[in-house]
CSV table of C-alpha atoms in Angstrom, one decimal:
chain,number,residue,atom,x,y,z
A,1283,MET,CA,64.4,140.8,54.0
A,1284,ARG,CA,62.3,141.4,56.9
A,1285,LYS,CA,58.8,142.9,56.0
A,1286,PRO,CA,58.0,146.3,58.2
A,1287,ARG,CA,55.7,146.3,61.1
A,1288,LEU,CA,52.9,147.9,60.6
A,1289,GLU,CA,50.2,149.7,62.8
A,1290,GLY,CA,47.2,147.3,63.1
A,1291,SER,CA,49.1,144.0,61.5
A,1292,LEU,CA,49.0,140.5,62.6
A,1293,TYR,CA,51.9,142.0,64.9
A,1294,ASP,CA,49.9,144.0,67.0
A,1295,LYS,CA,47.6,141.4,68.4
A,1296,PHE,CA,48.8,140.0,71.5
A,1297,GLN,CA,51.0,137.6,71.0
A,1298,PRO,CA,52.1,136.0,74.5
A,1299,VAL,CA,56.0,134.8,74.3
A,1300,SER,CA,56.4,133.3,78.1
A,1301,ARG,CA,53.8,132.6,80.9
A,1302,SER,CA,54.8,131.9,84.2
A,1303,GLU,CA,50.8,131.6,85.9
A,1304,SER,CA,51.8,131.1,89.4
A,1305,THR,CA,54.1,134.5,89.5
A,1306,GLY,CA,51.5,136.3,87.0
A,1307,MET,CA,54.5,137.4,84.6
A,1308,ASN,CA,54.1,137.1,81.1
A,1309,ILE,CA,56.8,138.1,78.6
A,1310,ARG,CA,55.2,138.8,75.2
A,1311,ASP,CA,55.4,140.6,71.8
A,1312,ALA,CA,55.3,144.5,72.6
A,1313,VAL,CA,52.3,146.2,70.4
A,1314,VAL,CA,52.4,149.4,69.4
A,1315,ALA,CA,50.0,150.5,72.8
A,1316,ASP,CA,52.8,149.5,74.9
A,1317,LEU,CA,55.3,152.0,73.1
A,1318,PRO,CA,54.8,155.1,75.5
A,1319,THR,CA,55.5,152.9,78.6
A,1320,ILE,CA,58.2,151.3,76.8
A,1321,VAL,CA,60.1,155.0,76.5
A,1322,SER,CA,58.6,156.1,80.0
A,1323,ILE,CA,60.9,153.2,81.0
A,1324,TYR,CA,63.6,153.9,78.8
A,1325,ASN,CA,63.2,157.6,79.7
A,1326,SER,CA,63.3,156.9,83.8
A,1327,THR,CA,67.3,155.9,82.8
A,1328,ILE,CA,68.6,158.5,81.9
A,1329,ALA,CA,69.7,160.5,84.1
A,1330,SER,CA,71.1,158.0,86.2
A,1331,ARG,CA,73.9,158.4,83.1
A,1332,MET,CA,74.2,154.3,83.8
A,1333,VAL,CA,72.3,153.1,81.1
A,1334,THR,CA,72.1,155.1,77.9
A,1335,ALA,CA,74.4,157.6,76.1
A,1336,ASP,CA,71.2,160.0,75.6
A,1337,VAL,CA,71.3,162.7,77.8
A,1338,GLU,CA,67.8,164.6,77.2
A,1339,PRO,CA,64.7,162.2,77.5
A,1340,VAL,CA,63.3,161.1,74.0
A,1341,ALA,CA,59.8,161.2,72.3
A,1342,VAL,CA,57.2,158.5,71.3
A,1343,GLU,CA,57.4,159.4,67.9
A,1344,SER,CA,61.2,159.0,67.2
A,1345,ARG,CA,60.6,156.3,68.4
A,1346,LEU,CA,58.1,155.1,66.1
A,1347,SER,CA,60.6,153.8,63.1
A,1348,TRP,CA,62.8,152.2,65.6
A,1349,PHE,CA,59.4,150.0,66.8
A,1350,HIS,CA,58.3,148.9,63.9
A,1351,ALA,CA,61.7,148.4,62.9
A,1352,HIS,CA,61.5,145.1,65.3
A,1353,THR,CA,60.0,141.9,64.3
A,1354,PRO,CA,58.2,138.9,66.4
A,1355,ASP,CA,59.7,136.5,64.3
A,1356,CYS,CA,63.4,138.3,63.4
A,1357,ARG,CA,64.4,141.3,65.5
A,1358,PRO,CA,61.7,140.8,68.5
A,1359,LEU,CA,60.6,143.4,71.0
A,1360,TRP,CA,59.5,141.9,73.8
A,1361,VAL,CA,57.5,143.6,77.5
A,1362,LEU,CA,57.9,141.4,80.5
A,1363,GLU,CA,54.8,142.4,82.4
A,1364,ILE,CA,54.2,141.4,86.5
A,1365,ASP,CA,50.0,141.7,86.7
A,1366,GLN,CA,49.9,143.6,83.7
A,1367,GLU,CA,51.9,146.1,84.3
A,1368,ILE,CA,54.7,146.4,82.1
A,1369,ALA,CA,57.6,145.9,84.1
A,1370,GLY,CA,60.4,145.6,81.4
A,1371,TRP,CA,61.4,145.1,78.1
A,1372,LEU,CA,64.3,143.5,75.8
A,1373,GLY,CA,64.3,144.5,72.3
A,1374,PHE,CA,66.9,143.0,69.6
A,1375,GLN,CA,69.1,145.2,67.4
A,1376,SER,CA,71.3,143.8,64.2
A,1377,PHE,CA,74.6,144.4,64.8
A,1378,TYR,CA,75.8,146.1,61.6
A,1379,SER,CA,72.2,145.6,59.8
A,1380,SER,CA,73.6,147.3,56.5
A,1381,ARG,CA,76.1,144.4,55.8
A,1382,ALA,CA,74.2,140.8,55.3
A,1383,ALA,CA,77.2,138.4,57.4
A,1384,TYR,CA,76.0,139.7,60.1
A,1385,HIS,CA,72.4,138.9,60.2
A,1386,THR,CA,73.4,135.7,63.0
A,1387,THR,CA,74.6,138.4,65.7
A,1388,ALA,CA,72.1,141.0,67.4
A,1389,GLU,CA,72.8,143.1,69.9
A,1390,LEU,CA,70.8,143.1,73.3
A,1391,SER,CA,68.9,146.3,75.4
A,1392,ILE,CA,67.4,145.4,78.2
A,1393,TYR,CA,65.3,148.2,80.3
A,1394,ILE,CA,63.7,147.9,84.0
A,1395,ALA,CA,60.7,150.1,85.8
A,1396,ALA,CA,62.4,151.5,88.3
A,1397,ASN,CA,59.9,149.9,90.7
A,1398,TYR,CA,61.1,146.0,89.0
A,1399,ARG,CA,65.0,146.6,89.1
A,1400,ARG,CA,67.0,144.2,90.9
A,1401,GLN,CA,63.6,142.2,91.2
A,1402,GLY,CA,65.0,139.0,88.1
A,1403,VAL,CA,62.9,141.2,85.7
A,1404,GLY,CA,66.0,141.5,83.7
A,1405,ARG,CA,67.2,138.0,84.4
A,1406,GLN,CA,63.8,136.6,83.1
A,1407,LEU,CA,64.2,139.0,80.1
A,1408,LEU,CA,67.8,137.4,79.3
A,1409,GLU,CA,67.1,134.1,79.8
A,1410,HIS,CA,64.3,134.4,77.6
A,1411,ALA,CA,66.7,136.0,74.5
A,1412,ILE,CA,69.2,133.2,75.2
A,1413,ASP,CA,66.5,130.5,74.8
A,1414,ARG,CA,65.1,132.0,72.0
A,1415,SER,CA,67.4,132.6,69.9
A,1416,PRO,CA,68.0,129.7,67.9
A,1417,SER,CA,64.6,130.4,66.8
A,1418,LEU,CA,65.1,134.0,65.8
A,1419,GLU,CA,68.4,131.9,63.7
A,1420,LEU,CA,70.9,134.1,65.8
A,1421,LYS,CA,74.2,132.2,66.9
A,1422,THR,CA,75.7,135.2,68.5
A,1423,LEU,CA,74.8,137.8,71.5
A,1424,ILE,CA,76.4,140.8,72.6
A,1425,GLY,CA,75.7,143.9,74.8
A,1426,VAL,CA,77.0,146.9,74.6
A,1427,ILE,CA,77.5,148.2,78.5
A,1428,PHE,CA,79.0,150.7,80.1
A,1429,ALA,CA,82.3,149.8,82.1
A,1430,HIS,CA,80.7,152.1,85.3
A,1431,ASN,CA,77.2,149.6,85.0
A,1432,HIS,CA,78.1,146.5,87.6
A,1433,PRO,CA,74.7,145.7,87.9
A,1434,SER,CA,74.1,144.6,84.0
A,1435,LEU,CA,78.0,143.6,83.4
A,1436,GLN,CA,77.3,140.9,86.1
A,1437,LEU,CA,74.0,140.7,85.2
A,1438,PHE,CA,75.2,139.6,81.5
A,1439,GLU,CA,78.5,137.4,83.1
A,1440,GLN,CA,76.1,135.3,85.0
A,1441,PHE,CA,74.4,134.6,81.7
A,1442,GLY,CA,77.8,133.2,80.2
A,1443,PHE,CA,78.8,136.3,78.2
A,1444,THR,CA,82.7,137.6,77.9
A,1445,GLN,CA,84.4,140.9,77.5
A,1446,TRP,CA,85.0,140.6,73.9
A,1447,GLY,CA,86.2,144.4,73.9
A,1448,TYR,CA,86.8,147.7,75.6
A,1449,LEU,CA,86.5,151.5,74.2
A,1450,PRO,CA,87.9,153.8,76.5
A,1451,GLN,CA,86.5,157.3,76.8
A,1452,VAL,CA,84.1,157.0,74.7
A,1453,ALA,CA,81.2,158.8,76.2
A,1454,GLU,CA,81.6,161.8,78.0
A,1455,PHE,CA,78.8,163.2,80.1
A,1456,ALA,CA,78.5,166.9,82.0
A,1457,GLU,CA,78.1,165.2,85.3
A,1458,ILE,CA,81.0,162.2,85.1
A,1459,GLY,CA,82.5,162.9,82.8
A,1460,MET,CA,84.7,160.6,80.2
A,1461,CYS,CA,83.3,157.2,80.1
A,1462,ASP,CA,84.1,153.4,78.9
A,1463,VAL,CA,81.9,151.4,77.1
A,1464,VAL,CA,82.5,147.2,77.8
A,1465,ILE,CA,81.3,145.2,74.5
A,1466,LEU,CA,80.4,141.5,75.5
A,1467,GLY,CA,79.3,138.8,73.7
A,1468,ARG,CA,78.3,134.9,73.7
A,1469,LYS,CA,77.6,132.2,70.8
A,1470,VAL,CA,74.0,130.7,71.4
C-alpha cells in the first residue's frame, strides 16, 4: 500500500531523476513548491480543447490531493526543467486504482508549457517514463488522447503505442461539439 505524500516529507526534497548538463535539462520528482507551475501549465491547455476535458481553469488547492497521490517509487510526478525553468510535466496515474489486478498498468499524462511546445519536451518525458517503467513495476502504459490531438497521438505512436480503444463522441465542448477519444497502449 502506498504511503501518502506529506508536505515536508522526504519527497519534498529535490530528487534528480535525469540530468543533461549540455542542454541544461533536468527531469526530477515534483515537489509541492512546483504545484502552482504544474497547475498553470495544465490550465494553459484548457482553452485549446485539445488536451483535457476540463473546461474551466482549476485551482492549485483543488489539485493537492491529486499531487499527494503521486509517489516517486510507484506513481511519480516529474517535472522537466530547462535552465531551472519548468518546461513540462508527466504524471503516472493508476488505471482503475480500486482494482488490485491492474497494479502493473498506469496511464500517462503529459503537459508542456506554451513556450516549450514542439521542442522535444514531451518526447524527453515520454522516453524517460518508458525507460523507468520497469523499475516502477509497470508492465503496461496507456494514454487517453482526444482523436483530434494529432501531435500527442503522433508522439505516443513514435514510441510504439498503438490504438487499443476508440470512444466515439464521449466528450462535448460548446465550441467544437462532440469529440472522440483514442486509448493508446504499449507493453514495457
